[in-house]
Each structure stands twice: as C-alpha cells, then as structure tokens.
C-alpha cells in the first residue's frame, strides 16, 4: 500500500449541523489510493499547538481527485479545522490502516451511529460497485436527531441500497437506537455486519452479531501520534490480552478479536 | 566552495564525522519515532538521511505498557510506550534485511534492565552486517538497583558504557537522560567509560491528569515529554555537554526545522536527531537536509561543519 | 454543603491550609510574575487572591542582567531577569505599605548568595507587619560553592532551610528547583530542615539561539523556562513530592486555567501559584478563583480540599 | 493611570499595503484613557503558541470608543493578527507606558519612519487640539515607497499641520531619508522633536537634535512579556549604564537619557 503526503485545497466546506462539518479536499493521490475504512492524518492548524495531526476516516472519494472527511467539533483540533475556509490548503497524509474487508458474495449490513457514519459512505459506494446483487443489503444509520443525519441519509440513498434510520429523539425514522432497528431487521444468516460508531453502540452491535452468529467488522478509535506504525502509541487489547495497533492492524477489526470493556 | 559527489548529483558539503563514523549529512531520525524506517518509505526518500536510528531493542521482546500510551501537551507530547519492541533476535531476522538494503548507516538503539543485558545484546548485534553504530539508551531503570535509571547516576552510566564498549565491534553512542542535576557530569562519565559520542536529550519525565475522571491520562502514570516544548532545555544541555567533553555530541529535542537543527549545531552538536516531528511531517528529515543544503549555499559556507560550536558567546 | 462567610457574599468553601497559614482560596501569584502586586490593581480585584507572593528580594538591591532578558519559546518563555530587585530595605519602606493595605496574605520570596545572606534577610523581615510567610528561593547559585545552586544539593537545601527557620517569625515555604535528578530527595531534605511547606517548580534551565547572529538570544546565555510547556514536568514533580513528604505542597508551573490548577491539586498540591499566565491574562488568578468557585458548586463538593491528592492511581 | 482589559471587536480591517494592516477596535475604556505614545498589549491568536501578547502603539482613538493600531507583519504574531476578520473579538489591555510629553508652548516637529508613524497620528491630533498655534509645527513622514505611506499621509493632513514626506525610492515626496528633510527644514530654536521609527533613524534624528540643540523625545521598542512592569524583562541601558524599563519608564524617553549603541 502506498501513502502520500499532500497539500490539499479545501474545495468545499459544508456545515451539516451546528457542530458537524464536511470538508471536500482536492487530494488526488490519496483519493485514488483509499479503500473503505481507511483514514488520513490531518494537521488542523499551522502552529505547534495543537502539535499532533488528527485522524479522520475517509468519508468519500471521487474519481476526479476529491476526498471528503466528515467530522464533529469535539476539541481544539476539530474546532480549528472547522474554521478553515474554502480555498485554503491543509496538509494531509494517507491512506492509512486496514479498512473493511468487503465480502462480495455475502449480504452486507452497514450500521453507523453518529460520526461513525463517516467511513460507511465510501464503503456503501464500494459495495454497490463491487457486488452483483445488493438487494439483500441494508444500511442502518443512527443519530441524535434529524438535524444530525438528514443530509447524510440522502447521500446514502444514491446507491440503491435499502437505508433505515433511527434517531434518539424520533425526529427521523425509528425513535430509538440503531440496534433496535438491527434487531428488528431480518438479516440473512451469512450477512456480514460492518459497523462504526460510539463504543457503546459497537459493543451492542457486536453482541447482536454474536447471538445471530454473524461476522462483524468494527472500526475503532484510539489516540494517535503518527497514524503509521512509527510511535506504537495507539494500542488496544485483544480478547486474549495481546496488543494490536489501531493504525496498522486496524482501524477495522473483527469485533470478536478485541477485548470490550466498558 | 567545496563539493562532494553523491551519486549523480553534486551537493554542497554536508558531511559530518561522529568519531570514526562519517555521515553524508547531520540528520538522523531519533529512536522510537521512526519505527524501523520502512514505515516511512512511501512518504520520503530514506536515502537522503544521514543515518537512521531504529526503535530501542531489548534482549527479549517486550509488549510495552497498556493504553493510553500517548497524550498531547502544550507544544509537546507525553509517551509511555514502555519500550515495546520485537527483541534482538526478531529484529535481526525480520527488520535488518530491509535496513541492510538501504544505502544509509543504520544505528541500533539498545536498552536493558541490567548491565549484563546491555552487554548480551551488544554481543548479539556484533558482526551483524549493516549496523554502523550502537546507541545506548541509558534512561532505563536498573532493575538490580531498585529501578533507578542507569542514566541518572554517573557511575552506572559509566559502567553500562564500559560494558557495551567491551563487546561492540562498532562505534558506541550513549544517549543521555535529561532528568539529572548535572548533564555535563553524566557526559564526562560516559566519555570516561569509552563512549565514542553522546546523544541528548532523551525525554523529560512528565505527567498529565484527566480532571473529569481524576485519573492520570497515561496508564503508566508518568511518561516522556518530547517535542518543541522541550527544545530550550535540550539546547542548553547540548551547549553544556559540548563544552564538557571532547567526543562528538548529537543534539536531540524538539527539532522540527532546518533552523532548529542548525541552532543545535551552533550549540556544539556535530549532528542532530529528529524525533516527534516525524509524526507531524513524515518527510521533515528530508526537508531539513534540503534546508541545510540551501543554507550552506546561501551562506557561502565551505562545509556545514563550520557551524559546529560556532555560537558566539561574549 | 458548607459555606464560608466572606464579607457580604457567601462562598462555597475554597479555604486551604498551608500548615498554620490559612488561605481563603488556593490561588497565589508566583514570585517574579506579579511585581509587587500594585501593578495589577487596575486589572483585577487583588482581594480575591488566596495570597500574593512578591518578586524575590535580596539583602542589597540588584540591578539584574543586561538585555535581552526574555525570549518566547514554543508554548513557553525563557527569562534571565537576573533577580533584579530593590533590596530588603527599600522593599520594606516602599512596597510593604501598599501590601499591608491589602486584605490578603503577603508572602515574601527571598534569595541570597550565601546562607548568611538568607539568614540576614529573614532577620530583617522578621517582625515586619503584614508578612504572612517567607518563600525561600533556593534556585540561586551558592557563591561560596562555586555557583552551584543551593537547590540542587540536598545538604545545601537543608542548610538554607534551617538557617531561615531559625530566624523566621512566620511560616517558611521552600521553593524547589526542578533541575535535579531526584526532586523528592530535595523535598525531604528541606522537610528535615524544618520547612513548613514546599512550593514547586521554579523554572527549568533552558537556552535559545539566534541563528542569524549566531548568538544566544539572552544576554545571560541561559535562562529559566516557564509557561504551559513545562506543565507536564511540574505536575509529575508535584505528584512525586506530595508522596514523599508530609508537609503541604504548593504546585507551580504552566497553570493558566482552573482545570490546570485543579489537576495540580489532584496530584497532591494544597494550593497553586500562577506565574507566566499573569502576563497573558492579568486577571487570570481571579478567573481561576471564580472557576474553582463554580467547580465546587457544580460538583457538589463540601470543600475544595476534597480534591487535594484525590488522584486515583490504580 | 487606570488600565483596562477588554474584549475588543474588530470594527474595521484595512490592508494599507501588502504587509501593513490597520485595525480599528471597539475598545471604549482603553480608547478614552489613552494618551499619545502609549501602547496596548494584544493577544494575536487564541492558542498557547505564540504564548505572549504583542505590544502595539495606539495609532488613533475616537470619542465614540474606537482605537486603532497600525502594524506590519514581521512574524507569527503579526501574521495571525493580520488574518483576523472584522467582527471577531481580540483581547486588549492598556493603555500602558508613558507617552509623549506635549510641550504646548513650543513648536513641534514630529518625525516618523516606517511603522514608527503609528503613534504619531494620535500625537498629531492631540497637538492640534491642545496647542493654540500650530503654524510653526511640522510633521515629517518617511517610508520605503509611496505604497507604504500614501494612505497615512492623507490622514495626517486633516490636522492642518504642515506635512513633509520622504521615501527611499522617491515615489512620494523627497527621494531619501526623513533626516534629510529634517536637516533642510528650518526649525525654531525651541522646537521639540517627537520621533518614532527604526533605531537607526531615531539615532540620526537624535544626533541632528543634539547639534541643533533641540529637545528630542523618542519612542523605543523592546521585547516584552507583560507590558506593565511585572516581569522586568524589557530593560534598556541608560546613558549612564543604569537600566530603565521600556514598558514603565517609556516607551517614550528623552533621547539623550538613553545609551545608543548600534
Ligand atoms: C482511525 C480514526 C478515524 C476517525 N475518524 C473520524 C471521523 O471520520 N470523524 C470524526 O469526527 N472523528 C473521527 N475520529 C476521531 C477524531 O480523530 C477526534 O475527534 C479528533 O482527533 C479530536 O481532536 P480535537 O483536537 O478536536 O480534540 P481534543 O482537544 O484532542 O480532545 C477533545 C476530546 O475528544 C477526545 N478525543 C480526542 N482524540 C480522540 C480520538 N482519536 N478518539 C476518540 N476521542 C478522542 C478527547 O479525549 C477529549 O475528550 C477518528 C479517530 C480515529 C482514530
Ligand atoms: C511599545 C511598543 C510599541 C510598538 N508599536 C508597534 C506598532 O505600532 N506597529 C508595529 O507594527 N509594531 C509595533 N511594535 C513592534 C511589535 O510589537 C512587533 O513587531 C511584534 O511584537 C512582532 O510580533 P511577531 O509575533 O509578528 O514577531 P516575532 O515572530 O515575535 O518576531 C519576528 C521578528 O520581529 C522581531 N521582533 C519581535 N518583537 C519585537 C519588538 N517588540 N520590537 C522589535 N522587534 C521585534 C523579532 O526579533 C524577530 O526578528 C511595538 C513594540 C513596542 C515594544
Ligand atoms: C513515541 C516515542 C518513543 C520513543 N522511544 C524511544 C526509544 O525506544 N529509545 C530511545 O532512546 N528514545 C526513545 N524516544 C525518545 C526520542 O528518541 C527523543 O530522544 C525524544 O523524543 C526527544 O526528541 P524530540 O523532541 O525530537 O521528539 C522516544 C520518543 C517518542 C516520542
Ligand atoms: C519573568 C519571571 C521572573 C521570575 N522571578 C522569580 C523570582 O524572583 N523568584 C522565584 O522564586 N521565582 C521566580 N520566577 C519563577 C516563577 O515564580 C515560577 O516558579 C515559574 O515561572 C513557573 O511557573 P509558571 O510556568 O506558571 O510561570 C520567575 C518567573 C518568571 C517568568
Ligand atoms: S498512531 Fe503511531 S503507531 Fe499507531
Ligand atoms: S514588559 Fe514586563 S516589565 Fe516591561
């Protein structure tokens, strides 16, 4: 796998809700190389503080060299990034990590919660292109409220895959959790579940999969310094108490290989 | 102006000598911040480096500390990786082949719990093709002495140096800990012990606390502070050590630009190591080599060596 | 919830004790960063402070170092003021009158070249109305011992403490230097010497170089590093010292917010001092007092003292 | 003297030339209290790096609560400040230092070079208001080129005081230095010279004053941490090798009291 470091121009800035932003970057080398579930490292500001880059899943790529990230303002780095303007350049490197392993011959169930929806858009596109039959596939998206996910739901619908929605406040789709929807959805026995979202949600998804006997791929987070295996900072425990590195061995893992301790 | 031939291109003279080791330029990557070099092969031209220093190697593999292992601080970061590494055998088998293929000097950073361990690992590395030097990390706790770091006691620092020197077939660079009252005393001790050069600084010991959970942010409680925040301390120590010893000094600490690197050389460093900056700009070391190239031309220097210790102090 | 009456207002309980000295809140201003307090009278309400610590005072006036005396670094600054001060006589005559008028404890930071000088100045301050405590800056060079700082040798640190204690009519707080191998050892030494409390950290020794002129940026070559850059080191040292001694510990280093201050308290500090941050936001100390006020209410604490040393380390 | 700390809104942003910016801030308390030659301390960005505030002379104040600064982008702080936008707030405190001592009964000669022109505008306004007769007064302004000072020259003309100009490249006024103009201008024997500019220029002005026997007030610079006498960092040598503090004892000094060593 080849990585690139690019000065990427911000070609589009979308404020999807009060604190959710989608940036479109012109970053042709990285965009061309990225597979679903992979991420990039971005320098939020120019100065030495905050010092480290921030990891973001690639949300979408286009064949004309654009790459999107979708993020929520949670701290200083994302706040600075949310103040950048169209036309400005930011430093990006990637693609990094191991993404989702698409099982072409098996029904897919994508489950995204909150910002965990980010990597699933590129995944949905890839699935729609790689698979002959997506009639048994389903995408389940969840968020706090319609505000947070309305714009995204529209984007997912373009692939002709069934999209189900849940919101905490019932303002869009099912009133409740994605896991409720998942439980109530008939999934083929050989379905593969691809998920990303808050740890609580992913654990619930994993548990449902365990019960139903479904394969479950989760995309997890960790604080990162380098994003490329150089600092050894991004460790997580496996089920059998070994360490894996999220940036190298993940961010996508088989749910059952990890230790879940909430 | 003096020129050096390097492959097809003609460069201004960036060569420096670390004792008997000649580097084509003064820029090395610091241990633990550059993996085993291969991680960076797509993002920079590894052949432009003066030398590469690999992640610290111990006798047996080590799995390191539990997470969280890193936390960002003001203009810096704390790490408590816990010296995770594949161990000397796997290093030689799995990592050296790639490194041998690079046309640059490879320096192996070693660490141990006891003087014996330092010595055994040196023995094991002795004769392995492609190792240009050994860098001895003496910031590790001496298990036999209740966990006091080798690098904080002059006699222990000297003893480790002597032990490694006895077994090493290549030059030995000793990497000093900054967590001491008198860094010059430590430098003199390892010089006495036969070190061919000293590198400094390793990380300053620090801590971060999460107010909400009332817990340390690092699972290991304390960690090593690196990055621009520590540069002033590193520069001061390099200056003090360069005055105290006659072996070459290698400057480390918060370097992220050509200017930073050259400041360390003015303070007395013959070469520099780039650490944390590799995470922020993976091709920073190559950029610094290029910056030095331009600097030597623009300032009409006959060699970059003119800058070493050239600080004017009235 | 327990309430304390303070003038007309009712506050949540922010009181802390530094030995026999009771402060209405844990926020003090650090020596050398707050002048003689009067400089800030227009920009904040001085009466909100837990205590004010004035610029270090020596026996005779000192004119300090030549300029440049300060330089900014990454998330920090270096200073080499050179202990400029008006001397103890003028301090008492010119500065104490104003300070006595303030309704807050005044702590006088003292410094000297020799143990005798520390003792003489303590004697001179003894009995002066309005002095709540003496803070002993032991980061100064001991002229009789070739300029080695008192605070870097346990026996000298202890000797200074004993000498000051012998003459002092008020509690003695000893301010530790971070430029040592083992800060806990220093803290224990001054505790043995009779210190009523310890404050830490003073500045880390650092240096900055101007590449263009090839000169140090400070006329004094080296200076003291302060500000957010040093916070992780300060927090670690406070944690280590709080475990090592039984006298109260006062945390200093890079504090610029309520969160920072409370982190030091979790690490074991009974109170904190605000230094460099005063330059950036002259009313930062008052803001931090207000922040603590809100914190205690929001978190339903019976007293801010609940936080002291409350760090949970598995 | 009372100081204030204010969150001042940027009400006007003027890019006077490629790297010279004039900011108008709504800062009523500071504006009302400022005397010519005093300065303010400004936080250029939000983060911890650069850490320290930057000192700027007050360029102009208005009775409706506005205060202006005029500055050149020379480093990180001024660069950040030059990127702030109208409507944003910045933290300012002041007024600080001792300004010019206006001699009401004596002819005034203001000599400003480059960014040293900044404090002279407020000084010119005060002089025009305080003095009965400004017919013997003169303002001499110098810069690299017309570009740099054209806009400023216009502002100075509003006070009805004679304005003379010099530029290094001759693109406006005299081709040469302000000191040339000063030498060739007949100044009354009791004139007071008020100057600010590059150290080289001020020294030359001081030397001319010494020869002509004129009183000369200079506004000098120094690196500052606090701007208010708390850090003791901003020392300069006096003629007799004592120290003064630029922020407290200055920034305006009698030229002859200082040590000039270039
Ligand atoms: C592989 C990977 C992919 C990611 N993809 C996305 C994405 O597509 N969209 C998105 O919005 N976010 C994503 N994140 C999380 C994102 O990196 C963090 O939100 C961001 O780094 C926070 O930076 P900050 O400076 O704003 O917050 P900080 O000021 O650093 O921290 C603010 C708060 O956020 C928490 N935090 C910081 N970093 C992380 C992290 N890496 N993971 C979890 N919590 C963190 C901190 O503990 C703190 O409480 C991803 C993380 C990883 C590891
Ligand atoms: C009382 C006073 C009033 C001032 N008024 C004005 C004004 O009205 N307009 C204006 O443009 N500037 C003024 N200055 C200078 C201004 O403060 C500096 O240009 C500014 O601090 C530079 O900040 P920076 O972060 O952009 O530069 P830095 O990145 O800090 O430094 C860049 C370069 O500028 C030099 N420099 C930094 N600070 C100063 C300083 N204080 N004096 C001289 N050189 C410095 C540095 O040595 C370096 O070479 C004044 C300075 C003082 C002390
Ligand atoms: C994540 C990380 C891991 C490190 N691992 C090692 C190591 O294994 N051996 C060693 O001698 N130094 C290690 N260091 C220290 C660096 O080599 C370097 O001395 C220090 O980080 C200061 O330089 P910097 O500020 O440029 O990073 C490590 C530093 C970091 C940040
Ligand atoms: C400009 C300056 C002057 C100082 N002068 C003194 C002093 O006279 N005596 C002293 O004990 N500490 C002095 N200090 C150290 C501070 O009191 C404090 O210990 C240190 O700056 C760390 O805290 P901070 O990071 O909050 O600034 C000085 C610090 C600065 C920045
Ligand atoms: S983030 Fe550095 S190894 Fe994963
Ligand atoms: S800038 Fe702090 S005393 Fe003048």
PDB file of N, CA and C in Angstrom, chain C residues 5 19 33 37 47 70 77 94 96 101 113 118 125 128 147 169 172 182 190 205 215 241 253 262 278 280 303 306 308:
ATOM      1  N   UNK C   5     -18.447  32.501  55.253  1.00  0.00           N
ATOM      2  CA  UNK C   5     -18.773  33.901  55.083  1.00  0.00           C
ATOM      3  C   UNK C   5     -17.523  34.686  54.706  1.00  0.00           C
ATOM      4  N   UNK C  19       0.004  24.497  56.316  1.00  0.00           N
ATOM      5  CA  UNK C  19       0.466  24.442  57.698  1.00  0.00           C
ATOM      6  C   UNK C  19      -0.426  25.353  58.539  1.00  0.00           C
ATOM      7  N   UNK C  33       6.436  37.266  38.809  1.00  0.00           N
ATOM      8  CA  UNK C  33       5.490  37.378  37.689  1.00  0.00           C
ATOM      9  C   UNK C  33       4.342  38.309  38.042  1.00  0.00           C
ATOM     10  N   UNK C  37       2.495  43.421  43.247  1.00  0.00           N
ATOM     11  CA  UNK C  37       1.015  43.358  43.257  1.00  0.00           C
ATOM     12  C   UNK C  37       0.331  44.628  42.751  1.00  0.00           C
ATOM     13  N   UNK C  47      -8.110  41.554  46.023  1.00  0.00           N
ATOM     14  CA  UNK C  47      -8.640  40.941  47.246  1.00  0.00           C
ATOM     15  C   UNK C  47      -9.179  39.535  47.046  1.00  0.00           C
ATOM     16  N   UNK C  70      14.327  38.374  28.014  1.00  0.00           N
ATOM     17  CA  UNK C  70      13.269  37.388  27.801  1.00  0.00           C
ATOM     18  C   UNK C  70      13.205  36.974  26.341  1.00  0.00           C
ATOM     19  N   UNK C  77       8.316  30.563  27.721  1.00  0.00           N
ATOM     20  CA  UNK C  77       9.252  31.682  27.608  1.00  0.00           C
ATOM     21  C   UNK C  77      10.460  31.411  28.479  1.00  0.00           C
ATOM     22  N   UNK C  94       9.246  50.923  50.768  1.00  0.00           N
ATOM     23  CA  UNK C  94       8.462  51.416  49.633  1.00  0.00           C
ATOM     24  C   UNK C  94       7.311  50.508  49.224  1.00  0.00           C
ATOM     25  N   UNK C  96       6.023  47.594  51.135  1.00  0.00           N
ATOM     26  CA  UNK C  96       5.197  46.906  52.135  1.00  0.00           C
ATOM     27  C   UNK C  96       3.955  47.720  52.537  1.00  0.00           C
ATOM     28  N   UNK C 101      -1.841  47.220  53.165  1.00  0.00           N
ATOM     29  CA  UNK C 101      -3.207  47.717  52.992  1.00  0.00           C
ATOM     30  C   UNK C 101      -4.136  46.701  52.342  1.00  0.00           C
ATOM     31  N   UNK C 113      23.089  34.823  48.120  1.00  0.00           N
ATOM     32  CA  UNK C 113      24.320  34.245  47.571  1.00  0.00           C
ATOM     33  C   UNK C 113      24.936  33.254  48.538  1.00  0.00           C
ATOM     34  N   UNK C 118      20.779  34.663  53.320  1.00  0.00           N
ATOM     35  CA  UNK C 118      19.393  34.226  53.517  1.00  0.00           C
ATOM     36  C   UNK C 118      18.954  34.516  54.953  1.00  0.00           C
ATOM     37  N   UNK C 125      13.307  40.799  57.875  1.00  0.00           N
ATOM     38  CA  UNK C 125      11.869  40.755  57.586  1.00  0.00           C
ATOM     39  C   UNK C 125      11.050  40.389  58.816  1.00  0.00           C
ATOM     40  N   UNK C 128       8.233  42.415  60.580  1.00  0.00           N
ATOM     41  CA  UNK C 128       7.586  43.398  59.708  1.00  0.00           C
ATOM     42  C   UNK C 128       6.117  43.016  59.587  1.00  0.00           C
ATOM     43  N   UNK C 147      29.168  28.526  42.769  1.00  0.00           N
ATOM     44  CA  UNK C 147      27.997  28.854  41.960  1.00  0.00           C
ATOM     45  C   UNK C 147      27.013  27.726  41.758  1.00  0.00           C
ATOM     46  N   UNK C 169       9.954  34.475  61.960  1.00  0.00           N
ATOM     47  CA  UNK C 169       8.822  34.527  62.884  1.00  0.00           C
ATOM     48  C   UNK C 169       7.530  34.070  62.203  1.00  0.00           C
ATOM     49  N   UNK C 172       7.679  29.105  56.873  1.00  0.00           N
ATOM     50  CA  UNK C 172       8.668  29.113  55.803  1.00  0.00           C
ATOM     51  C   UNK C 172       8.301  28.089  54.729  1.00  0.00           C
ATOM     52  N   UNK C 182      16.531  14.076  41.506  1.00  0.00           N
ATOM     53  CA  UNK C 182      15.516  13.492  42.374  1.00  0.00           C
ATOM     54  C   UNK C 182      14.845  14.574  43.217  1.00  0.00           C
ATOM     55  N   UNK C 190      14.476  19.458  52.683  1.00  0.00           N
ATOM     56  CA  UNK C 190      14.011  20.722  53.266  1.00  0.00           C
ATOM     57  C   UNK C 190      12.950  20.462  54.335  1.00  0.00           C
ATOM     58  N   UNK C 205      16.033  25.104  33.446  1.00  0.00           N
ATOM     59  CA  UNK C 205      17.071  25.894  32.757  1.00  0.00           C
ATOM     60  C   UNK C 205      17.057  25.585  31.268  1.00  0.00           C
ATOM     61  N   UNK C 215      24.324  34.070  17.978  1.00  0.00           N
ATOM     62  CA  UNK C 215      24.474  34.402  19.390  1.00  0.00           C
ATOM     63  C   UNK C 215      23.317  33.840  20.200  1.00  0.00           C
ATOM     64  N   UNK C 241       6.608  14.650  44.857  1.00  0.00           N
ATOM     65  CA  UNK C 241       6.913  15.298  46.130  1.00  0.00           C
ATOM     66  C   UNK C 241       5.774  15.091  47.134  1.00  0.00           C
ATOM     67  N   UNK C 253       3.680  25.893  37.796  1.00  0.00           N
ATOM     68  CA  UNK C 253       4.265  25.540  36.504  1.00  0.00           C
ATOM     69  C   UNK C 253       3.252  25.440  35.388  1.00  0.00           C
ATOM     70  N   UNK C 262      -6.660  22.683  39.223  1.00  0.00           N
ATOM     71  CA  UNK C 262      -7.265  21.540  39.914  1.00  0.00           C
ATOM     72  C   UNK C 262      -6.489  20.256  39.648  1.00  0.00           C
ATOM     73  N   UNK C 278       0.024  35.278  34.249  1.00  0.00           N
ATOM     74  CA  UNK C 278      -0.326  36.655  34.611  1.00  0.00           C
ATOM     75  C   UNK C 278       0.003  37.647  33.498  1.00  0.00           C
ATOM     76  N   UNK C 280      -0.170  37.067  30.318  1.00  0.00           N
ATOM     77  CA  UNK C 280      -1.040  36.886  29.156  1.00  0.00           C
ATOM     78  C   UNK C 280      -2.460  37.330  29.482  1.00  0.00           C
ATOM     79  N   UNK C 303     -15.955  20.906  50.076  1.00  0.00           N
ATOM     80  CA  UNK C 303     -14.826  21.834  50.138  1.00  0.00           C
ATOM     81  C   UNK C 303     -13.868  21.505  48.998  1.00  0.00           C
ATOM     82  N   UNK C 306     -11.355  18.573  49.212  1.00  0.00           N
ATOM     83  CA  UNK C 306     -11.615  17.180  48.788  1.00  0.00           C
ATOM     84  C   UNK C 306     -10.729  16.752  47.615  1.00  0.00           C
ATOM     85  N   UNK C 308      -7.565  17.626  47.040  1.00  0.00           N
ATOM     86  CA  UNK C 308      -6.120  17.528  47.292  1.00  0.00           C
ATOM     87  C   UNK C 308      -5.664  16.069  47.346  1.00  0.00           C
TER      88      UNK C 308
END
